[in-house]
Amino acid sequence: MNLFAQKIGKVVSEIPKERHYDMVALLLRAESAGLWDLLVYAPWASKNIVGGIDHMIASLSKHLTKEEMRKISGIVVLDKNDPAMKSLRDCSRPDLPVVELRGCDVAGNEIREGYVFHPLLDADR
């Protein structure tokens, strides 16, 4: 796992349980110029998308440098029925705290490199 992904994983694992994300995916699309997409899912965030994004930005800002923050092209809050959620479930293993992805298709986007974090599993170990 690269250093940037390790830092994202650390941020995700330190988010308090009452405002946790069930799944966070850090994805580098094949056609990307080195910018990462951050896809997040939590029932509370799906009901309050702006709040979900703001919460993630605040969490990331505490641990990442401005240069590292600029590596993130965007943050997307997913709904449980989003096609990307199905793709991520198909590509990863929800029984593991972290899964590395390579060459996977997520909702029609080829992923060069990616990491799916399930923070509650990590906290339980």
PDB file of C-alpha atoms in Angstrom:
ATOM      1  CA  MET A   1       0.000   0.000   0.000  1.00  0.00           C
ATOM      2  CA  ASN A   2       1.422   3.394  -0.914  1.00  0.00           C
ATOM      3  CA  LEU A   3       2.079   6.082   1.711  1.00  0.00           C
ATOM      4  CA  PHE A   4      -0.845   8.281   0.615  1.00  0.00           C
ATOM      5  CA  ALA A   5      -3.284   5.374   0.938  1.00  0.00           C
ATOM      6  CA  GLN A   6      -1.820   4.527   4.353  1.00  0.00           C
ATOM      7  CA  LYS A   7      -2.491   8.076   5.529  1.00  0.00           C
ATOM      8  CA  ILE A   8      -6.069   7.946   4.220  1.00  0.00           C
ATOM      9  CA  GLY A   9      -6.563   4.628   6.012  1.00  0.00           C
ATOM     10  CA  LYS A  10      -5.280   6.145   9.259  1.00  0.00           C
ATOM     11  CA  VAL A  11      -7.682   9.086   8.935  1.00  0.00           C
ATOM     12  CA  VAL A  12     -10.605   6.757   8.241  1.00  0.00           C
ATOM     13  CA  SER A  13      -9.766   4.518  11.206  1.00  0.00           C
ATOM     14  CA  GLU A  14      -9.669   7.507  13.576  1.00  0.00           C
ATOM     15  CA  ILE A  15     -13.112   8.867  12.702  1.00  0.00           C
ATOM     16  CA  PRO A  16     -15.328   8.434  15.795  1.00  0.00           C
ATOM     17  CA  LYS A  17     -17.763   5.535  15.646  1.00  0.00           C
ATOM     18  CA  GLU A  18     -20.820   7.768  15.994  1.00  0.00           C
ATOM     19  CA  ARG A  19     -19.965   9.472  12.663  1.00  0.00           C
ATOM     20  CA  HIS A  20     -18.097   6.604  10.994  1.00  0.00           C
ATOM     21  CA  TYR A  21     -18.230   5.602   7.357  1.00  0.00           C
ATOM     22  CA  ASP A  22     -19.126   1.979   6.609  1.00  0.00           C
ATOM     23  CA  MET A  23     -16.910   1.998   3.524  1.00  0.00           C
ATOM     24  CA  VAL A  24     -14.338   4.380   2.077  1.00  0.00           C
ATOM     25  CA  ALA A  25     -12.759   3.735  -1.324  1.00  0.00           C
ATOM     26  CA  LEU A  26      -9.667   5.560  -2.541  1.00  0.00           C
ATOM     27  CA  LEU A  27      -9.506   5.031  -6.294  1.00  0.00           C
ATOM     28  CA  LEU A  28      -7.047   6.034  -9.000  1.00  0.00           C
ATOM     29  CA  ARG A  29      -8.781   5.716 -12.347  1.00  0.00           C
ATOM     30  CA  ALA A  30      -6.722   4.409 -15.280  1.00  0.00           C
ATOM     31  CA  GLU A  31      -7.169   7.654 -17.240  1.00  0.00           C
ATOM     32  CA  SER A  32      -6.451   9.874 -14.226  1.00  0.00           C
ATOM     33  CA  ALA A  33      -3.505  12.248 -14.195  1.00  0.00           C
ATOM     34  CA  GLY A  34      -2.538  11.093 -10.709  1.00  0.00           C
ATOM     35  CA  LEU A  35      -5.635  12.398  -8.913  1.00  0.00           C
ATOM     36  CA  TRP A  36      -7.607  10.116  -6.626  1.00  0.00           C
ATOM     37  CA  ASP A  37     -11.360   9.777  -6.154  1.00  0.00           C
ATOM     38  CA  LEU A  38     -12.675   9.240  -2.645  1.00  0.00           C
ATOM     39  CA  LEU A  39     -15.992   7.383  -2.481  1.00  0.00           C
ATOM     40  CA  VAL A  40     -17.664   7.102   0.909  1.00  0.00           C
ATOM     41  CA  TYR A  41     -20.720   5.298   2.191  1.00  0.00           C
ATOM     42  CA  ALA A  42     -22.572   5.654   5.473  1.00  0.00           C
ATOM     43  CA  PRO A  43     -26.351   5.679   5.958  1.00  0.00           C
ATOM     44  CA  TRP A  44     -26.167   9.028   7.784  1.00  0.00           C
ATOM     45  CA  ALA A  45     -24.065  10.584   4.990  1.00  0.00           C
ATOM     46  CA  SER A  46     -26.439   9.334   2.280  1.00  0.00           C
ATOM     47  CA  LYS A  47     -29.200  11.322   3.985  1.00  0.00           C
ATOM     48  CA  ASN A  48     -27.004  14.427   4.306  1.00  0.00           C
ATOM     49  CA  ILE A  49     -24.597  14.485   1.355  1.00  0.00           C
ATOM     50  CA  VAL A  50     -23.143  17.931   2.032  1.00  0.00           C
ATOM     51  CA  GLY A  51     -22.635  17.013   5.695  1.00  0.00           C
ATOM     52  CA  GLY A  52     -20.982  13.741   4.681  1.00  0.00           C
ATOM     53  CA  ILE A  53     -18.543  15.531   2.387  1.00  0.00           C
ATOM     54  CA  ASP A  54     -17.849  18.303   4.917  1.00  0.00           C
ATOM     55  CA  HIS A  55     -17.193  15.747   7.661  1.00  0.00           C
ATOM     56  CA  MET A  56     -14.723  13.851   5.472  1.00  0.00           C
ATOM     57  CA  ILE A  57     -12.945  17.061   4.412  1.00  0.00           C
ATOM     58  CA  ALA A  58     -12.612  18.126   8.059  1.00  0.00           C
ATOM     59  CA  SER A  59     -11.234  14.703   9.015  1.00  0.00           C
ATOM     60  CA  LEU A  60      -8.750  14.667   6.127  1.00  0.00           C
ATOM     61  CA  SER A  61      -7.623  18.260   6.722  1.00  0.00           C
ATOM     62  CA  LYS A  62      -6.442  17.373  10.232  1.00  0.00           C
ATOM     63  CA  HIS A  63      -3.960  14.788   8.930  1.00  0.00           C
ATOM     64  CA  LEU A  64      -3.042  15.614   5.330  1.00  0.00           C
ATOM     65  CA  THR A  65      -0.890  18.404   3.968  1.00  0.00           C
ATOM     66  CA  LYS A  66      -2.342  20.851   1.451  1.00  0.00           C
ATOM     67  CA  GLU A  67      -0.352  19.086  -1.266  1.00  0.00           C
ATOM     68  CA  GLU A  68      -1.850  15.734  -0.248  1.00  0.00           C
ATOM     69  CA  MET A  69      -5.352  17.248  -0.165  1.00  0.00           C
ATOM     70  CA  ARG A  70      -4.832  18.391  -3.768  1.00  0.00           C
ATOM     71  CA  LYS A  71      -4.268  14.748  -4.790  1.00  0.00           C
ATOM     72  CA  ILE A  72      -7.988  14.126  -4.175  1.00  0.00           C
ATOM     73  CA  SER A  73     -10.040  15.060  -7.234  1.00  0.00           C
ATOM     74  CA  GLY A  74     -13.315  14.788  -5.358  1.00  0.00           C
ATOM     75  CA  ILE A  75     -15.345  13.138  -2.634  1.00  0.00           C
ATOM     76  CA  VAL A  76     -18.523  11.298  -3.572  1.00  0.00           C
ATOM     77  CA  VAL A  77     -21.093  10.133  -1.039  1.00  0.00           C
ATOM     78  CA  LEU A  78     -22.678   6.922  -2.271  1.00  0.00           C
ATOM     79  CA  ASP A  79     -26.151   5.591  -1.681  1.00  0.00           C
ATOM     80  CA  LYS A  80     -26.443   1.869  -0.911  1.00  0.00           C
ATOM     81  CA  ASN A  81     -28.099   1.338  -4.321  1.00  0.00           C
ATOM     82  CA  ASP A  82     -25.455   3.247  -6.289  1.00  0.00           C
ATOM     83  CA  PRO A  83     -23.875   1.176  -9.108  1.00  0.00           C
ATOM     84  CA  ALA A  84     -20.445   2.022  -7.688  1.00  0.00           C
ATOM     85  CA  MET A  85     -21.422   0.311  -4.407  1.00  0.00           C
ATOM     86  CA  LYS A  86     -22.291  -2.878  -6.295  1.00  0.00           C
ATOM     87  CA  SER A  87     -19.009  -2.701  -8.218  1.00  0.00           C
ATOM     88  CA  LEU A  88     -17.025  -2.175  -5.021  1.00  0.00           C
ATOM     89  CA  ARG A  89     -18.777  -5.091  -3.323  1.00  0.00           C
ATOM     90  CA  ASP A  90     -18.005  -7.273  -6.357  1.00  0.00           C
ATOM     91  CA  CYS A  91     -14.326  -6.187  -6.494  1.00  0.00           C
ATOM     92  CA  SER A  92     -13.537  -6.242  -2.793  1.00  0.00           C
ATOM     93  CA  ARG A  93     -14.097  -8.332   0.292  1.00  0.00           C
ATOM     94  CA  PRO A  94     -16.277  -6.630   2.889  1.00  0.00           C
ATOM     95  CA  ASP A  95     -15.023  -9.074   5.523  1.00  0.00           C
ATOM     96  CA  LEU A  96     -11.525  -7.524   5.440  1.00  0.00           C
ATOM     97  CA  PRO A  97     -10.609  -4.122   6.924  1.00  0.00           C
ATOM     98  CA  VAL A  98      -8.613  -3.101   3.807  1.00  0.00           C
ATOM     99  CA  VAL A  99      -8.709  -4.480   0.277  1.00  0.00           C
ATOM    100  CA  GLU A 100      -6.338  -3.446  -2.510  1.00  0.00           C
ATOM    101  CA  LEU A 101      -7.797  -3.163  -6.022  1.00  0.00           C
ATOM    102  CA  ARG A 102      -5.939  -3.276  -9.346  1.00  0.00           C
ATOM    103  CA  GLY A 103      -7.483  -3.399 -12.808  1.00  0.00           C
ATOM    104  CA  CYS A 104     -10.990  -3.544 -11.388  1.00  0.00           C
ATOM    105  CA  ASP A 105     -14.001  -1.926 -13.077  1.00  0.00           C
ATOM    106  CA  VAL A 106     -15.992   0.343 -10.762  1.00  0.00           C
ATOM    107  CA  ALA A 107     -19.203   1.613 -12.342  1.00  0.00           C
ATOM    108  CA  GLY A 108     -17.641   1.699 -15.810  1.00  0.00           C
ATOM    109  CA  ASN A 109     -14.290   3.168 -14.717  1.00  0.00           C
ATOM    110  CA  GLU A 110     -11.138   1.080 -14.919  1.00  0.00           C
ATOM    111  CA  ILE A 111      -9.212   1.390 -11.669  1.00  0.00           C
ATOM    112  CA  ARG A 112      -5.415   1.451 -11.953  1.00  0.00           C
ATOM    113  CA  GLU A 113      -4.964   1.324  -8.184  1.00  0.00           C
ATOM    114  CA  GLY A 114      -7.429   1.429  -5.339  1.00  0.00           C
ATOM    115  CA  TYR A 115      -8.049   0.684  -1.698  1.00  0.00           C
ATOM    116  CA  VAL A 116     -11.332  -0.085   0.018  1.00  0.00           C
ATOM    117  CA  PHE A 117     -11.424   0.542   3.755  1.00  0.00           C
ATOM    118  CA  HIS A 118     -14.017  -0.959   6.099  1.00  0.00           C
ATOM    119  CA  PRO A 119     -13.121   1.005   9.254  1.00  0.00           C
ATOM    120  CA  LEU A 120     -15.422  -0.749  11.702  1.00  0.00           C
ATOM    121  CA  LEU A 121     -13.814  -4.095  10.898  1.00  0.00           C
ATOM    122  CA  ASP A 122     -10.412  -2.557  11.548  1.00  0.00           C
ATOM    123  CA  ALA A 123     -11.592  -1.168  14.906  1.00  0.00           C
ATOM    124  CA  ASP A 124     -12.942  -4.547  15.985  1.00  0.00           C
ATOM    125  CA  ARG A 125      -9.598  -6.346  15.522  1.00  0.00           C
TER     126      ARG A 125
END
